[in-house]
Amino acid sequence: MTKEVKANILLVEDEENLHEALKLNLELEGYSVTSAFTGNEAFKAIKDEYFDLIIMDIMLPEVDGITITETLRIQNNEVPILILSAKNNSADRVLGLKKGADDYLTKPFNLEELLLRVNKLIQKNKKLLDKESIGDVYEFGKNKIDFKAQEAITWNNEHIELSKKEGMLLKLLLENKNEVVTREKILQSVWGYNVYPTTRTIDNFILNFRKYFERDSRNPQFFHSVRGVGYKYTE
């Protein structure tokens, strides 16, 4: 029982025999596998758990694999996705990759090849995460944010309690330092799948951040609105 789990994998496949065979082989390789048989089950699992990789069929009940991939990317979820498809035509392959999949295998496939690709995607993602994660505490311009405690100490030593959504938006902007984060990405990443508050809501959050963290809120150094596109954090 002390065997270390190599990674958490979400397996989304509605064909039961193939699903069970894949699950067994992945577990023999030391992976922890969560099963989903429909698109909605996949969404629920992704909401509830962290995964290092998703292996997903295109043709699924309720919501197809391409739509799931596209939705996750809009939500700024960069989990690696390996798509499985019975369709062996280049248009599907291109569409899958275009919508954000990292790799693509056509059924029937060689099990050894699948396991090699799985390992490669997980290792590549771990390297990226090691570089990009901002951790629980982040400091800038004499401001200090503690994401775990959901609080901040500002440049003038004011203590501020952050709401959950403020913390999520701050983390999203900080992790994408010097890059514009689109309104769509923010709305789905912070407010969730298919919940759309108005753009004014995000504007109000950005105004709050300027009040908290900028020495001159009218002439911001850190938090910027990019007209018609989104928002950006710069240092």
mmCIF file of N, CA and C in Angstrom, residues 184-232:
data_model
loop_
_atom_site.group_PDB
_atom_site.id
_atom_site.type_symbol
_atom_site.label_atom_id
_atom_site.label_comp_id
_atom_site.label_asym_id
_atom_site.label_seq_id
_atom_site.Cartn_x
_atom_site.Cartn_y
_atom_site.Cartn_z
ATOM 1 N N GLU A 184 -13.043 36.520 -21.309
ATOM 2 C CA GLU A 184 -13.664 35.193 -21.373
ATOM 3 C C GLU A 184 -12.942 34.201 -20.470
ATOM 4 N N LYS A 185 -11.609 34.260 -20.531
ATOM 5 C CA LYS A 185 -10.796 33.347 -19.727
ATOM 6 C C LYS A 185 -11.041 33.596 -18.237
ATOM 7 N N ILE A 186 -11.113 34.877 -17.874
ATOM 8 C CA ILE A 186 -11.348 35.232 -16.471
ATOM 9 C C ILE A 186 -12.737 34.778 -16.027
ATOM 10 N N LEU A 187 -13.744 35.070 -16.843
ATOM 11 C CA LEU A 187 -15.120 34.741 -16.463
ATOM 12 C C LEU A 187 -15.294 33.249 -16.234
ATOM 13 N N GLN A 188 -14.729 32.435 -17.137
ATOM 14 C CA GLN A 188 -14.914 30.987 -16.967
ATOM 15 C C GLN A 188 -13.970 30.406 -15.921
ATOM 16 N N SER A 189 -12.789 30.992 -15.788
ATOM 17 C CA SER A 189 -11.814 30.457 -14.836
ATOM 18 C C SER A 189 -12.191 30.790 -13.394
ATOM 19 N N VAL A 190 -12.687 32.007 -13.170
ATOM 20 C CA VAL A 190 -12.988 32.456 -11.806
ATOM 21 C C VAL A 190 -14.458 32.230 -11.436
ATOM 22 N N TRP A 191 -15.350 32.463 -12.395
ATOM 23 C CA TRP A 191 -16.782 32.344 -12.078
ATOM 24 C C TRP A 191 -17.385 31.001 -12.467
ATOM 25 N N GLY A 192 -16.643 30.220 -13.252
ATOM 26 C CA GLY A 192 -17.095 28.856 -13.519
ATOM 27 C C GLY A 192 -17.804 28.685 -14.840
ATOM 28 N N TYR A 193 -17.969 27.423 -15.188
ATOM 29 C CA TYR A 193 -18.496 27.019 -16.481
ATOM 30 C C TYR A 193 -19.887 27.604 -16.733
ATOM 31 N N ASN A 194 -19.991 28.386 -17.811
ATOM 32 C CA ASN A 194 -21.282 28.954 -18.254
ATOM 33 C C ASN A 194 -21.936 29.930 -17.274
ATOM 34 N N VAL A 195 -21.144 30.525 -16.385
ATOM 35 C CA VAL A 195 -21.682 31.574 -15.515
ATOM 36 C C VAL A 195 -21.033 32.876 -15.948
ATOM 37 N N TYR A 196 -21.841 33.802 -16.418
ATOM 38 C CA TYR A 196 -21.267 35.021 -16.964
ATOM 39 C C TYR A 196 -21.759 36.284 -16.254
ATOM 40 N N PRO A 197 -21.018 36.767 -15.248
ATOM 41 C CA PRO A 197 -21.339 38.088 -14.731
ATOM 42 C C PRO A 197 -20.909 39.126 -15.781
ATOM 43 N N THR A 198 -21.240 40.383 -15.586
ATOM 44 C CA THR A 198 -20.876 41.381 -16.595
ATOM 45 C C THR A 198 -19.400 41.736 -16.492
ATOM 46 N N THR A 199 -18.897 42.357 -17.565
ATOM 47 C CA THR A 199 -17.510 42.835 -17.575
ATOM 48 C C THR A 199 -17.294 43.841 -16.449
ATOM 49 N N ARG A 200 -18.355 44.595 -16.131
ATOM 50 C CA ARG A 200 -18.266 45.582 -15.041
ATOM 51 C C ARG A 200 -17.843 44.918 -13.734
ATOM 52 N N THR A 201 -18.275 43.681 -13.520
ATOM 53 C CA THR A 201 -17.887 42.948 -12.305
ATOM 54 C C THR A 201 -16.368 42.810 -12.221
ATOM 55 N N ILE A 202 -15.754 42.418 -13.352
ATOM 56 C CA ILE A 202 -14.285 42.276 -13.346
ATOM 57 C C ILE A 202 -13.641 43.644 -13.156
ATOM 58 N N ASP A 203 -14.188 44.671 -13.826
ATOM 59 C CA ASP A 203 -13.642 46.029 -13.675
ATOM 60 C C ASP A 203 -13.604 46.436 -12.205
ATOM 61 N N ASN A 204 -14.680 46.098 -11.484
ATOM 62 C CA ASN A 204 -14.741 46.464 -10.062
ATOM 63 C C ASN A 204 -13.660 45.751 -9.243
ATOM 64 N N PHE A 205 -13.392 44.489 -9.593
ATOM 65 C CA PHE A 205 -12.313 43.755 -8.916
ATOM 66 C C PHE A 205 -10.966 44.443 -9.182
ATOM 67 N N ILE A 206 -10.734 44.816 -10.442
ATOM 68 C CA ILE A 206 -9.464 45.459 -10.808
ATOM 69 C C ILE A 206 -9.329 46.800 -10.072
ATOM 70 N N LEU A 207 -10.426 47.557 -9.975
ATOM 71 C CA LEU A 207 -10.408 48.826 -9.224
ATOM 72 C C LEU A 207 -10.052 48.585 -7.754
ATOM 73 N N ASN A 208 -10.604 47.498 -7.183
ATOM 74 C CA ASN A 208 -10.261 47.151 -5.796
ATOM 75 C C ASN A 208 -8.777 46.837 -5.656
ATOM 76 N N PHE A 209 -8.246 46.050 -6.611
ATOM 77 C CA PHE A 209 -6.816 45.707 -6.552
ATOM 78 C C PHE A 209 -5.951 46.966 -6.604
ATOM 79 N N ARG A 210 -6.376 47.931 -7.436
ATOM 80 C CA ARG A 210 -5.610 49.188 -7.523
ATOM 81 C C ARG A 210 -5.678 49.946 -6.198
ATOM 82 N N LYS A 211 -6.864 49.942 -5.572
ATOM 83 C CA LYS A 211 -7.016 50.619 -4.276
ATOM 84 C C LYS A 211 -6.120 49.970 -3.222
ATOM 85 N N TYR A 212 -6.066 48.619 -3.255
ATOM 86 C CA TYR A 212 -5.273 47.896 -2.254
ATOM 87 C C TYR A 212 -3.762 48.065 -2.494
ATOM 88 N N PHE A 213 -3.351 47.820 -3.751
ATOM 89 C CA PHE A 213 -1.933 47.530 -4.011
ATOM 90 C C PHE A 213 -1.147 48.620 -4.746
ATOM 91 N N GLU A 214 -1.830 49.615 -5.305
ATOM 92 C CA GLU A 214 -1.128 50.657 -6.059
ATOM 93 C C GLU A 214 -0.904 51.884 -5.161
ATOM 94 N N ARG A 215 0.258 52.502 -5.283
ATOM 95 C CA ARG A 215 0.502 53.747 -4.550
ATOM 96 C C ARG A 215 -0.332 54.877 -5.150
ATOM 97 N N ASP A 216 -0.513 54.834 -6.471
ATOM 98 C CA ASP A 216 -1.356 55.822 -7.154
ATOM 99 C C ASP A 216 -2.368 55.055 -8.008
ATOM 100 N N SER A 217 -3.587 54.903 -7.490
ATOM 101 C CA SER A 217 -4.573 54.047 -8.174
ATOM 102 C C SER A 217 -5.004 54.612 -9.534
ATOM 103 N N ARG A 218 -4.823 55.925 -9.727
ATOM 104 C CA ARG A 218 -5.191 56.514 -11.026
ATOM 105 C C ARG A 218 -4.107 56.289 -12.073
ATOM 106 N N ASN A 219 -2.929 55.981 -11.595
ATOM 107 C CA ASN A 219 -1.806 55.762 -12.514
ATOM 108 C C ASN A 219 -1.155 54.416 -12.169
ATOM 109 N N PRO A 220 -1.880 53.312 -12.463
ATOM 110 C CA PRO A 220 -1.457 51.997 -11.949
ATOM 111 C C PRO A 220 -0.143 51.493 -12.542
ATOM 112 N N GLN A 221 0.615 50.855 -11.670
ATOM 113 C CA GLN A 221 1.876 50.246 -12.091
ATOM 114 C C GLN A 221 1.691 48.753 -12.368
ATOM 115 N N PHE A 222 0.771 48.120 -11.614
ATOM 116 C CA PHE A 222 0.655 46.659 -11.666
ATOM 117 C C PHE A 222 -0.575 46.145 -12.428
ATOM 118 N N PHE A 223 -1.731 46.733 -12.177
ATOM 119 C CA PHE A 223 -2.985 46.167 -12.708
ATOM 120 C C PHE A 223 -3.565 47.055 -13.810
ATOM 121 N N HIS A 224 -3.627 46.495 -15.015
ATOM 122 C CA HIS A 224 -4.018 47.275 -16.190
ATOM 123 C C HIS A 224 -5.221 46.668 -16.895
ATOM 124 N N SER A 225 -6.078 47.539 -17.423
ATOM 125 C CA SER A 225 -7.159 47.098 -18.310
ATOM 126 C C SER A 225 -6.694 47.316 -19.737
ATOM 127 N N VAL A 226 -6.880 46.301 -20.572
ATOM 128 C CA VAL A 226 -6.523 46.433 -21.987
ATOM 129 C C VAL A 226 -7.831 46.521 -22.750
ATOM 130 N N ARG A 227 -8.123 47.699 -23.216
ATOM 131 C CA ARG A 227 -9.444 48.024 -23.770
ATOM 132 C C ARG A 227 -9.923 46.999 -24.792
ATOM 133 N N GLY A 228 -11.119 46.463 -24.550
ATOM 134 C CA GLY A 228 -11.741 45.549 -25.514
ATOM 135 C C GLY A 228 -11.164 44.147 -25.531
ATOM 136 N N VAL A 229 -10.131 43.892 -24.703
ATOM 137 C CA VAL A 229 -9.491 42.568 -24.735
ATOM 138 C C VAL A 229 -9.532 41.881 -23.359
ATOM 139 N N GLY A 230 -8.965 42.539 -22.357
ATOM 140 C CA GLY A 230 -8.918 41.883 -21.055
ATOM 141 C C GLY A 230 -8.091 42.690 -20.059
ATOM 142 N N TYR A 231 -7.320 41.990 -19.252
ATOM 143 C CA TYR A 231 -6.615 42.612 -18.141
ATOM 144 C C TYR A 231 -5.209 42.029 -18.051
ATOM 145 N N LYS A 232 -4.319 42.838 -17.445
ATOM 146 C CA LYS A 232 -2.911 42.409 -17.411
ATOM 147 C C LYS A 232 -2.257 42.853 -16.106
#
